[in-house]
Amino acid sequence: MAQTKEFKAESKRLLDMMINSIYTHREIFLRELISNASDAIDKLYFKSLTDDSVGMNKGDFAIEIVPDKDAGTLTISDNGIGMTEEELENNLGIIANSGSLKFKNENEKTEDVDIIGQFGVGFYSAFMVARKVEVRSKAYGSDKAYVWTSSGADGYTVEECDKDTVGTQIILTLKEDTETEKYSEFLETFRIKELVKKYSDYIRFPIKMDVENTRRKSDAKEDDYSDDAYETYIENETLNSMVPIWRKNKSELKAEDYNSFYKDKYYDYSDPLKYIHSKVEGATTYDALLFIPEHAPFNFYSKDYEKGLQLYSSGVLIMDKCADLLPDYFSFVRGLVDSADLSLNISREMLQHDHQMKTIAKSVEKTIKSELSKMLKNHREDYEKLWKAFGIQIKFGVYDNYGRDKDAVEDLLMFVSSAEKKLTTLDEYVSRMKEDQKYIYYCAGDSVEKIEALPQTEVLRDKGYEILYLTDQVDEFAVKVLMRHGDKEFRSVSEGDLGIDTEEQKEETKKLTEDNKGMLDLMKEALGDKIREAKISDKLKTHPVCISSAGQISLEMEKILNKNPQNEKVKSEKVLELNPQHEIFSVMQSLYEKDKDKFKDYTSLLYDQALLIEGMPIEDPVGFAQKLCSLMASK
Ligand code: ADP
């Protein structure tokens, strides 16, 4: 008797969930087991293409289903690659996709957690219908076979067994029927046929089952239609059509077919926002089936996420995640490409340089781009959903590769604008620009609320000019790379000249600057190299001062870049701007005449105050507090 081994803790929990599952779609266990069988056959078939010693042809591979009502068992067999003793241990003793469990932990409260639908837990789903599972397997190239047996959470055993042929046989002893739960339905021919059609129709290898049919006896009399004229016989039927959905005619397929294919294959619980089925013929010929998910997978913005499309060559899977088929800014797209032009024996390294591959990748990218543009134009709500889920990724595209791809994504970008605080595209912004408006204005900050409170946005909003509110860290970097949209330049509200002054106003500012030169110079002297200069501002309305930046690095960039401890600290070149209309301005003017020391203290207070409004740290908080206190204490 083999020793019973315990499942790894994580697996045990998942197993528990499966066994006690109230999951309504327990029928999917069959799909999961058939998919595993098909993957195993894929592996051996792929080997057979380059290695004659496998001795199998495509037509030899099959998956077999055998229901046995007397024994209460359902057996699923394949002649795929099989598993060694270690593989049985490692593959079936440990949960493959621990992502599902992470998710479960975070969502402990939700009832009937739909993690099966979301992630697919594969093999373990067998325990939703079976009280005992036996996996008999002989690996390709091995002369011994082993059986893995488990009746659930107690553990499992692995022992040597007899099995002549290479492959895997999974024997499920179904749970007993209860009043409410009928497990025996999975032994009914019609039910099995229905499930295979529903979930596994496109599996490339035949899924066979012995089916009882009736036919006329060969010696039946011509006019005899009684029962005696008929006989039953057993036929080994292939239950699936084996045509992958992407190879079918579009006219044969309904949205539902695409959506359920997507959900099953990519473990999503919601329909995709869009499916794209393209059949391309020409220099390169391929079928592509692409999906735009509605929401980001839980690991999308982590290092774990791997982008890529499945790559098939004439229906044979040659790579599961072919990254070269998708640019990073479309990394959220799921799907597959099937092309007869690609060689089966191509290695990963060769694929990267393959001319056909590059052509396909270009064309896939174009397709996605044009479909997204259409969605933006015709299905705005969907597009905004997409933007919320994947906008950041698309924005990365602007400055990735040193801005080489910025044109590809520019028209797909959206930002929140001060007009109604809604998302807007750059084209839309430009179309609403006032006649005398020179620039596309933007302001970067942590949130829309914080940006709106910034002193330097007041005057522009007063004039009815829209401002783009850049609240994602990538935004300002992206805008800097873009520089302009069409013939309109971007201009930060915190940087230099906003181009809003009339000649008269410019003259006035110039005069004010000349008249107050001594005062402005002393401010600069008081603040030293903290600022580049102090100047008269045209941006301010109700606030006395603000800080703007003069160099390449903006205030917001300084904040963002310095957040990362690995970055060398950067410093923006700051300009202290003064509002000549504000009463503080005259206070400063008179102090400049009367009390230079106090003037310097006030300058430093104003500077720190402007930093605080910008959400930037002040260098000497204690000094700031002391100055403020002494001011409050002064009569
Ligand atoms: P997944 O299929 O998502 O990897 P499963 O839990 O369904 O997770 O299966 C775990 C692993 O067990 C598979 O990755 C595969 O290596 C192995 N396996 C399962 N079924 C078979 C089979 N019929 N033949 C060969 N290997 C199998």
XYZ file of C-alpha atoms and ligand atoms in Angstrom:
662
model
C 0.000 0.000 0.000
C 1.444 3.331 -1.004
C 1.834 6.001 1.592
C -0.803 8.726 1.528
C 0.706 12.155 0.991
C -0.781 15.447 1.990
C -1.653 18.125 -0.493
C 0.233 21.393 -0.226
C -1.712 23.764 2.023
C -2.901 25.956 -0.819
C -4.063 23.024 -2.879
C -5.935 21.692 0.071
C -7.947 24.844 0.431
C -8.806 24.886 -3.209
C -9.723 21.263 -3.082
C -12.004 21.990 -0.169
C -13.731 24.601 -2.211
C -14.164 22.214 -5.104
C -15.503 19.425 -2.978
C -17.978 21.616 -1.166
C -18.629 23.710 -4.162
C -22.000 25.194 -4.671
C -20.725 26.318 -7.998
C -23.527 26.083 -10.471
C -21.383 25.362 -13.454
C -19.835 22.198 -12.162
C -20.333 20.758 -15.633
C -17.173 22.589 -16.698
C -15.050 19.844 -15.123
C -15.381 17.978 -18.419
C -14.117 20.908 -20.424
C -11.135 21.246 -18.077
C -10.176 17.594 -18.332
C -10.609 17.565 -22.095
C -8.463 20.690 -22.434
C -5.716 19.060 -20.400
C -5.942 15.976 -22.573
C -5.786 18.074 -25.708
C -2.756 19.998 -24.411
C -1.029 16.713 -23.637
C -1.722 15.468 -27.158
C -0.534 18.757 -28.606
C 2.775 18.237 -26.878
C 3.279 14.754 -28.236
C 1.990 15.680 -31.670
C 4.396 18.564 -31.805
C 7.228 16.217 -30.925
C 6.109 13.781 -33.604
C 6.542 16.422 -36.265
C 10.268 16.615 -35.719
C 10.972 13.223 -34.224
C 10.091 10.133 -36.260
C 10.639 7.811 -33.350
C 7.321 8.954 -31.818
C 5.726 6.847 -34.531
C 2.361 8.595 -34.513
C 0.451 10.473 -37.184
C -2.070 13.186 -36.635
C -4.927 10.787 -37.280
C -3.773 8.511 -34.479
C -4.408 10.987 -31.705
C -7.718 11.000 -29.896
C -9.474 11.618 -26.610
C -11.855 8.914 -25.486
C -14.774 9.240 -23.071
C -16.242 6.158 -21.458
C -19.240 6.417 -19.133
C -19.968 3.313 -17.081
C -23.354 3.458 -15.416
C -22.941 0.207 -13.511
C -19.676 1.242 -11.915
C -20.707 4.896 -11.646
C -17.508 6.012 -13.322
C -16.608 8.378 -16.112
C -13.252 7.825 -17.804
C -11.424 10.309 -19.966
C -8.362 9.001 -21.793
C -5.826 10.554 -24.085
C -2.790 9.295 -25.948
C -0.791 12.433 -25.301
C 2.573 12.959 -23.679
C 1.624 11.432 -20.310
C 3.148 12.133 -16.915
C 6.072 10.591 -15.069
C 5.863 9.754 -11.385
C 7.391 13.141 -10.496
C 5.056 14.948 -12.830
C 2.038 13.304 -11.261
C 3.320 14.497 -7.894
C 4.229 17.964 -8.996
C 1.422 18.733 -11.384
C -1.447 17.311 -9.420
C -0.246 17.766 -5.854
C 0.262 21.483 -6.216
C -2.207 23.934 -7.487
C -0.968 25.200 -10.791
C -2.425 28.640 -10.797
C -1.908 30.060 -7.355
C -3.241 33.349 -8.695
C -6.708 31.989 -8.071
C -5.974 31.580 -4.410
C -4.457 34.971 -4.011
C -7.634 36.310 -5.450
C -9.753 34.230 -3.149
C -7.912 35.564 -0.107
C -8.538 39.122 -1.066
C -12.185 38.447 -1.677
C -12.855 36.107 1.192
C -16.251 37.627 1.832
C -17.827 37.038 -1.544
C -20.167 34.103 -1.642
C -19.877 31.378 -4.237
C -16.650 32.870 -5.442
C -16.581 32.642 -9.163
C -12.910 31.851 -9.269
C -13.473 28.850 -11.437
C -14.991 31.044 -14.059
C -12.268 33.587 -13.646
C -9.136 31.572 -13.579
C -9.937 28.010 -14.392
C -8.599 25.665 -11.814
C -8.211 22.858 -14.250
C -7.757 19.409 -12.938
C -9.096 20.108 -9.458
C -12.548 20.785 -10.836
C -12.920 17.014 -11.142
C -13.607 16.998 -7.425
C -16.787 18.948 -7.963
C -18.412 15.817 -9.343
C -16.197 12.949 -8.229
C -15.656 11.433 -4.801
C -12.586 9.623 -6.048
C -10.198 10.487 -8.855
C -7.657 8.123 -10.354
C -5.078 9.313 -12.852
C -3.262 6.489 -14.637
C -0.460 7.766 -16.762
C 2.505 6.596 -18.774
C 4.883 9.282 -19.933
C 6.338 9.275 -23.432
C 9.787 7.729 -23.313
C 9.210 5.932 -20.036
C 8.586 2.229 -19.619
C 6.750 2.466 -16.335
C 3.258 3.721 -15.614
C 1.908 5.219 -12.401
C -1.453 5.830 -10.848
C -2.303 8.879 -8.755
C -5.331 8.374 -6.559
C -7.183 10.748 -4.309
C -10.511 10.895 -2.584
C -10.172 14.541 -1.762
C -8.704 16.571 1.039
C -7.188 13.615 2.905
C -4.353 13.411 0.438
C -3.257 11.274 -2.439
C -1.133 8.259 -3.296
C 1.103 7.526 -6.244
C 1.878 3.907 -7.139
C 3.236 1.979 -10.058
C 0.557 0.412 -12.226
C 0.011 -1.433 -15.484
C -0.643 0.585 -18.577
C 0.482 -0.449 -22.018
C 0.084 2.707 -24.000
C 1.543 6.148 -23.572
C -0.940 8.730 -22.333
C -3.252 9.461 -19.451
C -6.481 7.979 -18.263
C -8.581 9.779 -15.710
C -11.201 7.743 -13.920
C -13.787 9.667 -11.969
C -15.965 7.816 -9.506
C -18.906 10.152 -9.396
C -20.522 11.318 -6.173
C -23.787 9.675 -5.158
C -26.938 11.390 -6.362
C -28.890 13.240 -3.705
C -32.376 14.642 -3.868
C -31.188 17.928 -5.197
C -27.916 17.037 -6.900
C -27.803 14.605 -9.789
C -24.271 13.560 -10.609
C -25.348 10.572 -12.666
C -26.419 12.949 -15.423
C -22.753 13.030 -16.430
C -23.031 9.376 -17.443
C -25.843 10.052 -19.919
C -24.820 10.008 -23.563
C -26.912 12.996 -24.558
C -25.541 15.070 -21.682
C -21.933 14.273 -22.499
C -22.529 15.008 -26.167
C -24.115 18.300 -25.255
C -21.231 19.319 -23.009
C -18.597 18.466 -25.588
C -20.434 20.486 -28.220
C -20.854 23.377 -25.869
C -17.357 23.662 -24.493
C -14.954 21.576 -26.509
C -16.205 21.605 -30.055
C -13.096 23.279 -31.459
C -10.617 20.890 -29.814
C -8.409 19.820 -32.704
C -8.336 16.136 -31.899
C -11.343 13.872 -32.065
C -13.226 13.355 -28.823
C -14.726 9.909 -29.212
C -17.338 7.951 -27.394
C -19.170 4.734 -27.982
C -22.730 5.680 -28.728
C -25.697 3.366 -29.050
C -27.578 3.939 -32.281
C -30.382 2.108 -34.069
C -30.508 1.059 -37.677
C -32.663 -1.139 -39.895
C -31.634 -4.716 -39.910
C -30.057 -5.649 -43.206
C -32.528 -8.512 -43.607
C -35.647 -6.547 -42.631
C -38.581 -6.952 -44.965
C -39.325 -3.902 -47.048
C -42.747 -3.212 -45.520
C -41.810 -4.130 -41.975
C -41.639 -1.078 -39.719
C -42.110 -2.938 -36.444
C -39.436 -2.930 -33.702
C -38.218 -6.266 -35.037
C -36.961 -4.615 -38.188
C -34.462 -2.509 -36.198
C -31.376 -3.315 -34.238
C -29.179 -1.351 -31.919
C -25.467 -1.148 -32.546
C -22.555 0.635 -31.011
C -20.766 3.249 -32.980
C -17.587 4.984 -31.981
C -18.677 8.551 -32.676
C -16.600 11.698 -32.844
C -18.458 14.263 -30.788
C -16.677 17.462 -31.753
C -16.483 19.194 -35.104
C -12.770 19.932 -34.591
C -12.938 23.160 -36.517
C -11.482 25.915 -34.391
C -13.836 28.836 -34.099
C -11.391 31.192 -35.808
C -11.350 29.010 -38.871
C -15.080 29.036 -39.244
C -16.845 31.505 -41.471
C -17.815 34.686 -39.745
C -21.333 34.286 -41.043
C -21.681 31.023 -39.126
C -20.823 32.648 -35.833
C -22.814 34.718 -33.401
C -21.579 37.185 -30.791
C -22.427 34.579 -28.209
C -20.025 32.079 -29.771
C -17.161 34.529 -29.642
C -17.979 35.661 -26.145
C -18.201 32.221 -24.672
C -15.034 31.152 -26.460
C -13.303 34.154 -24.919
C -14.589 33.517 -21.433
C -13.693 29.851 -21.488
C -10.305 30.293 -22.977
C -9.116 33.355 -21.111
C -10.887 32.727 -17.839
C -12.801 35.936 -17.740
C -16.183 36.271 -16.101
C -17.409 39.069 -18.317
C -17.860 39.339 -22.041
C -15.112 41.196 -23.846
C -15.795 44.809 -24.803
C -15.076 43.813 -28.340
C -14.067 40.838 -30.412
C -12.233 41.152 -33.692
C -12.196 38.289 -36.130
C -9.985 39.023 -39.073
C -9.126 36.815 -41.988
C -6.269 38.275 -43.917
C -5.143 37.088 -47.298
C -2.320 38.468 -49.335
C 1.414 38.683 -48.824
C 0.858 36.889 -45.543
C -2.243 34.903 -44.854
C -3.591 34.469 -41.369
C -6.689 34.290 -39.210
C -6.726 36.345 -36.055
C -9.167 36.349 -33.232
C -8.615 39.262 -30.895
C -10.446 40.345 -27.777
C -10.479 43.604 -25.879
C -11.264 42.734 -22.264
C -13.624 44.879 -20.296
C -11.446 45.037 -17.213
C -7.828 44.468 -16.362
C -6.831 41.022 -15.107
C -5.888 41.149 -11.446
C -2.181 40.996 -12.214
C -2.203 43.300 -15.227
C -0.190 46.098 -13.674
C 2.294 43.746 -12.028
C 5.429 42.092 -13.274
C 3.629 38.744 -13.413
C 1.521 39.764 -16.353
C 2.769 38.385 -19.621
C 1.503 39.962 -22.776
C 1.152 38.028 -25.978
C -1.123 36.218 -28.384
C -1.294 32.519 -28.934
C 0.408 31.561 -32.106
C -0.859 28.690 -34.210
C 0.481 27.322 -37.425
C -2.370 25.707 -39.351
C -4.226 24.947 -36.176
C -1.229 23.650 -34.210
C -0.324 25.685 -31.177
C 3.317 26.678 -31.455
C 3.534 29.320 -28.772
C 1.232 30.203 -25.923
C 2.227 33.815 -25.364
C 3.906 35.258 -28.379
C 4.944 38.673 -27.110
C 6.265 39.877 -30.448
C 2.754 39.960 -31.858
C 1.650 42.830 -29.620
C 3.191 46.206 -28.962
C 3.407 47.010 -25.239
C 0.750 49.669 -25.457
C -1.752 47.054 -26.606
C -0.567 44.431 -24.132
C -4.108 44.069 -22.761
C -5.386 42.486 -25.966
C -5.993 38.731 -25.731
C -6.377 36.320 -28.558
C -4.604 34.289 -31.165
C -3.133 34.266 -34.598
C -3.170 31.245 -36.878
C -1.079 31.320 -40.020
C -0.142 28.599 -42.442
C 2.838 30.691 -43.513
C 4.760 30.072 -40.342
C 7.020 27.110 -40.048
C 6.174 24.706 -37.271
C 9.733 24.069 -36.319
C 10.636 27.612 -35.796
C 12.348 28.473 -32.537
C 11.539 31.426 -30.360
C 14.719 33.250 -31.373
C 14.058 32.673 -35.039
C 10.490 33.852 -34.684
C 11.667 37.241 -33.530
C 13.479 37.782 -36.777
C 10.969 36.076 -38.966
C 9.778 38.305 -41.744
C 6.267 36.851 -41.813
C 5.935 37.343 -38.102
C 6.858 40.973 -38.381
C 4.344 41.502 -41.148
C 1.632 39.805 -39.129
C 2.494 41.810 -36.020
C 2.263 45.066 -37.973
C -1.048 44.123 -39.456
C -2.452 42.969 -36.085
C -1.425 46.272 -34.573
C -3.119 48.198 -37.364
C -6.291 46.184 -36.912
C -6.386 46.839 -33.178
C -5.719 50.519 -33.695
C -8.478 50.922 -36.210
C -10.976 48.954 -34.119
C -10.186 51.075 -31.087
C -10.640 54.242 -33.110
C -13.998 52.974 -34.278
C -14.976 52.163 -30.725
C -13.961 55.654 -29.633
C -16.098 57.148 -32.341
C -19.148 54.938 -32.204
C -19.214 53.364 -28.756
C -17.949 56.024 -26.445
C -19.123 54.342 -23.255
C -17.227 51.175 -24.091
C -14.163 53.149 -24.971
C -14.228 55.004 -21.680
C -14.445 51.669 -19.874
C -11.437 50.518 -21.807
C -9.643 53.750 -21.027
C -10.239 53.371 -17.307
C -8.882 49.839 -17.387
C -5.985 50.235 -19.792
C -5.482 53.947 -20.456
C -2.225 54.070 -18.516
C -0.810 51.309 -20.659
C -1.749 53.135 -23.850
C -0.180 56.317 -22.516
C 3.074 54.477 -21.871
C 3.082 53.955 -25.614
C 3.670 57.651 -26.144
C 7.069 57.747 -24.571
C 8.160 54.122 -24.761
C 10.853 53.524 -27.341
C 11.902 57.167 -27.110
C 8.582 58.300 -28.477
C 8.928 56.317 -31.681
C 5.388 55.028 -31.465
C 3.700 58.176 -30.285
C 1.835 58.701 -33.541
C 0.280 55.271 -33.226
C -1.505 56.125 -30.004
C -1.912 59.892 -30.066
C -5.470 59.791 -31.332
C -6.446 57.184 -28.767
C -5.455 59.308 -25.782
C -7.928 60.753 -23.335
C -7.481 63.171 -20.470
C -9.856 64.729 -18.009
C -10.517 68.296 -18.975
C -11.691 71.237 -16.883
C -14.747 71.417 -19.132
C -17.299 69.388 -17.201
C -14.438 67.332 -15.803
C -15.037 64.665 -18.385
C -12.647 62.620 -20.463
C -11.773 64.239 -23.728
C -9.585 63.375 -26.690
C -7.044 65.841 -28.007
C -9.037 66.391 -31.188
C -12.101 67.191 -29.140
C -10.130 69.628 -27.011
C -8.774 71.424 -30.056
C -12.214 71.630 -31.625
C -13.443 73.512 -28.551
C -10.500 75.900 -28.306
C -11.404 79.596 -28.196
C -10.512 81.642 -31.221
C -7.775 83.598 -29.486
C -6.439 80.554 -27.587
C -2.878 79.731 -28.575
C -2.047 76.617 -26.612
C -3.422 73.348 -25.325
C -3.155 73.989 -21.604
C -2.474 71.301 -19.077
C -1.761 71.052 -15.402
C -0.338 68.034 -13.605
C -1.207 67.045 -10.055
C -2.394 64.298 -7.761
C -6.103 64.699 -8.340
C -8.593 66.835 -10.183
C -9.560 68.547 -6.905
C -5.978 69.426 -6.048
C -5.274 70.755 -9.504
C -8.382 72.903 -9.509
C -7.254 74.509 -6.275
C -3.926 75.580 -7.757
C -3.590 79.366 -8.020
C -2.225 79.295 -11.552
C -5.335 77.658 -13.030
C -7.629 80.487 -12.019
C -6.991 83.034 -14.712
C -7.204 80.519 -17.537
C -10.460 79.096 -16.297
C -11.746 82.615 -15.923
C -11.045 83.245 -19.557
C -12.980 80.116 -20.437
C -9.923 78.223 -21.632
C -9.984 74.511 -20.993
C -7.186 72.870 -19.052
C -6.292 69.206 -19.284
C -5.917 67.770 -15.814
C -3.088 65.267 -15.821
C -3.520 63.037 -12.813
C -1.597 59.914 -13.770
C 2.114 59.867 -13.172
C 2.822 59.074 -16.801
C 0.722 61.930 -18.136
C 3.102 64.830 -18.077
C 5.948 62.752 -19.464
C 3.675 61.683 -22.291
C 2.592 65.236 -23.060
C 6.225 66.397 -23.078
C 7.086 63.769 -25.648
C 4.101 64.709 -27.794
C 5.006 68.428 -27.639
C 2.111 69.336 -29.887
C -1.123 67.980 -31.269
C -1.464 68.978 -34.887
C -0.281 72.562 -34.989
C -1.205 73.277 -31.386
C 1.525 73.256 -28.787
C 1.018 71.977 -25.268
C 1.683 74.473 -22.525
C 1.814 73.794 -18.811
C -0.006 76.297 -16.649
C 2.950 76.112 -14.295
C 5.588 76.951 -16.830
C 6.441 80.377 -18.114
C 4.365 82.443 -20.468
C 0.777 81.352 -20.997
C 0.362 83.523 -24.061
C -2.734 85.222 -22.709
C -1.576 88.822 -22.369
C -2.471 91.628 -24.716
C 0.300 94.015 -25.801
C -0.963 96.486 -23.232
C -0.805 93.946 -20.437
C 2.682 92.974 -21.488
C 3.738 96.618 -21.361
C 2.214 96.949 -17.935
C 3.998 93.865 -16.606
C 7.238 95.142 -18.043
C 6.782 98.463 -16.335
C 5.846 96.864 -13.008
C 8.940 94.717 -13.267
C 11.151 97.710 -13.874
C 9.555 99.711 -11.072
C 9.981 96.873 -8.588
C 13.347 95.593 -9.767
C 15.063 96.213 -6.431
C 12.386 94.329 -4.549
C 12.362 91.376 -6.925
C 16.152 91.161 -6.768
C 16.114 91.146 -2.998
C 13.609 88.319 -3.021
C 15.932 86.325 -5.222
C 18.797 87.164 -2.899
C 16.776 86.079 0.149
C 15.889 82.733 -1.377
C 19.281 82.117 -2.967
C 19.485 79.144 -5.284
C 16.062 77.868 -4.260
C 14.669 79.923 -7.107
C 15.917 81.116 -10.436
C 14.070 84.425 -10.145
C 11.138 86.248 -8.668
C 8.824 87.906 -11.130
C 5.571 89.728 -11.690
C 2.920 87.222 -12.685
C 0.027 87.389 -15.116
C -1.420 84.075 -13.950
C -2.815 84.948 -10.562
C -6.148 86.227 -9.431
C -6.942 85.639 -5.767
C -3.653 84.171 -4.576
C -0.642 86.324 -3.689
C 2.047 84.008 -5.085
C 2.651 80.802 -6.929
C 5.597 78.754 -8.028
C 6.225 77.848 -11.620
C 9.140 76.094 -13.224
C 11.493 77.300 -15.882
C 13.578 74.327 -16.995
C 13.029 70.899 -18.483
C 11.835 69.389 -15.247
C 8.460 70.501 -14.014
C 7.361 70.672 -10.391
C 5.199 67.586 -10.832
C 8.049 65.662 -12.421
C 10.306 66.590 -9.526
C 7.700 65.136 -7.169
C 7.259 61.937 -9.167
C 10.901 61.264 -9.930
C 11.984 61.883 -6.345
C 9.401 59.423 -5.049
C 11.500 56.595 -6.424
C 14.357 56.077 -3.975
C 16.515 54.617 -6.722
C 16.433 57.754 -8.803
C 19.049 60.410 -8.347
C 17.288 63.385 -6.805
C 16.221 65.958 -9.364
C 15.318 69.595 -8.872
C 13.134 71.778 -10.989
C 14.173 75.373 -11.594
C 11.610 77.341 -9.694
C 10.255 80.801 -10.295
C 8.406 82.707 -7.602
C 5.546 84.569 -9.250
C 3.874 87.512 -7.523
C 0.382 88.792 -8.008
C 0.662 92.596 -8.348
C -3.097 93.010 -7.706
C -2.938 91.323 -4.317
C -2.730 93.350 -1.112
C 0.290 91.309 -0.033
C 2.130 92.846 -2.944
C 1.802 96.329 -1.450
C 2.691 94.958 1.983
C 5.907 93.639 0.468
C 6.557 96.901 -1.319
C 6.371 98.898 1.870
C 8.424 96.365 3.852
C 11.063 96.545 1.155
C 11.341 100.235 1.895
C 11.122 100.028 5.686
C 12.376 96.730 7.068
C 14.614 94.544 4.911
C 14.958 91.776 7.535
C 11.228 91.363 7.880
C 10.948 91.552 4.101
C 13.271 88.557 3.790
C 11.324 86.572 6.385
C 8.074 87.300 4.576
C 9.618 86.283 1.281
C 10.605 82.968 2.749
C 7.116 82.497 4.190
C 5.496 83.234 0.844
C 7.821 80.833 -0.909
C 7.100 78.017 1.549
C 3.396 78.699 1.317
C 3.552 78.407 -2.463
C 5.400 75.105 -2.127
C 2.746 73.767 0.224
C -0.017 74.694 -2.189
C 1.847 72.780 -4.889
C 1.980 69.764 -2.597
C 5.760 69.958 -2.358
C 7.842 69.519 0.773
C 9.319 72.604 2.360
C 13.010 72.484 3.147
C 12.918 73.888 6.654
C 9.564 73.224 8.311
C 10.836 74.317 11.730
C 12.024 77.653 10.378
C 8.686 78.076 8.629
C 6.754 77.410 11.837
C 8.940 79.795 13.855
C 8.498 82.617 11.360
C 4.769 82.046 11.294
C 4.547 82.069 15.094
C 6.514 85.213 15.491
C 4.274 86.815 12.910
C 1.197 85.727 14.835
C 2.668 86.985 18.103
C 3.566 90.382 16.704
C 1.144 93.145 17.571
P -3.352 23.820 -16.052
O -3.921 22.942 -17.109
O -4.013 25.148 -15.951
O -1.860 23.917 -16.077
P -4.293 21.734 -14.311
O -4.507 21.702 -12.825
O -5.470 21.439 -15.150
O -3.691 23.143 -14.623
O -3.160 20.709 -14.665
C -1.917 20.784 -14.054
C -0.876 20.145 -14.915
O -1.007 18.730 -14.937
C -0.926 20.524 -16.380
O -0.250 21.747 -16.611
C -0.212 19.350 -17.053
O 1.187 19.504 -16.991
C -0.598 18.201 -16.168
N -1.709 17.439 -16.749
C -3.015 17.522 -16.431
N -3.751 16.674 -17.177
C -2.881 16.015 -17.984
C -3.008 15.004 -19.003
N -4.194 14.517 -19.353
N -1.872 14.590 -19.613
C -0.659 15.111 -19.281
N -0.484 16.055 -18.351
C -1.566 16.511 -17.704
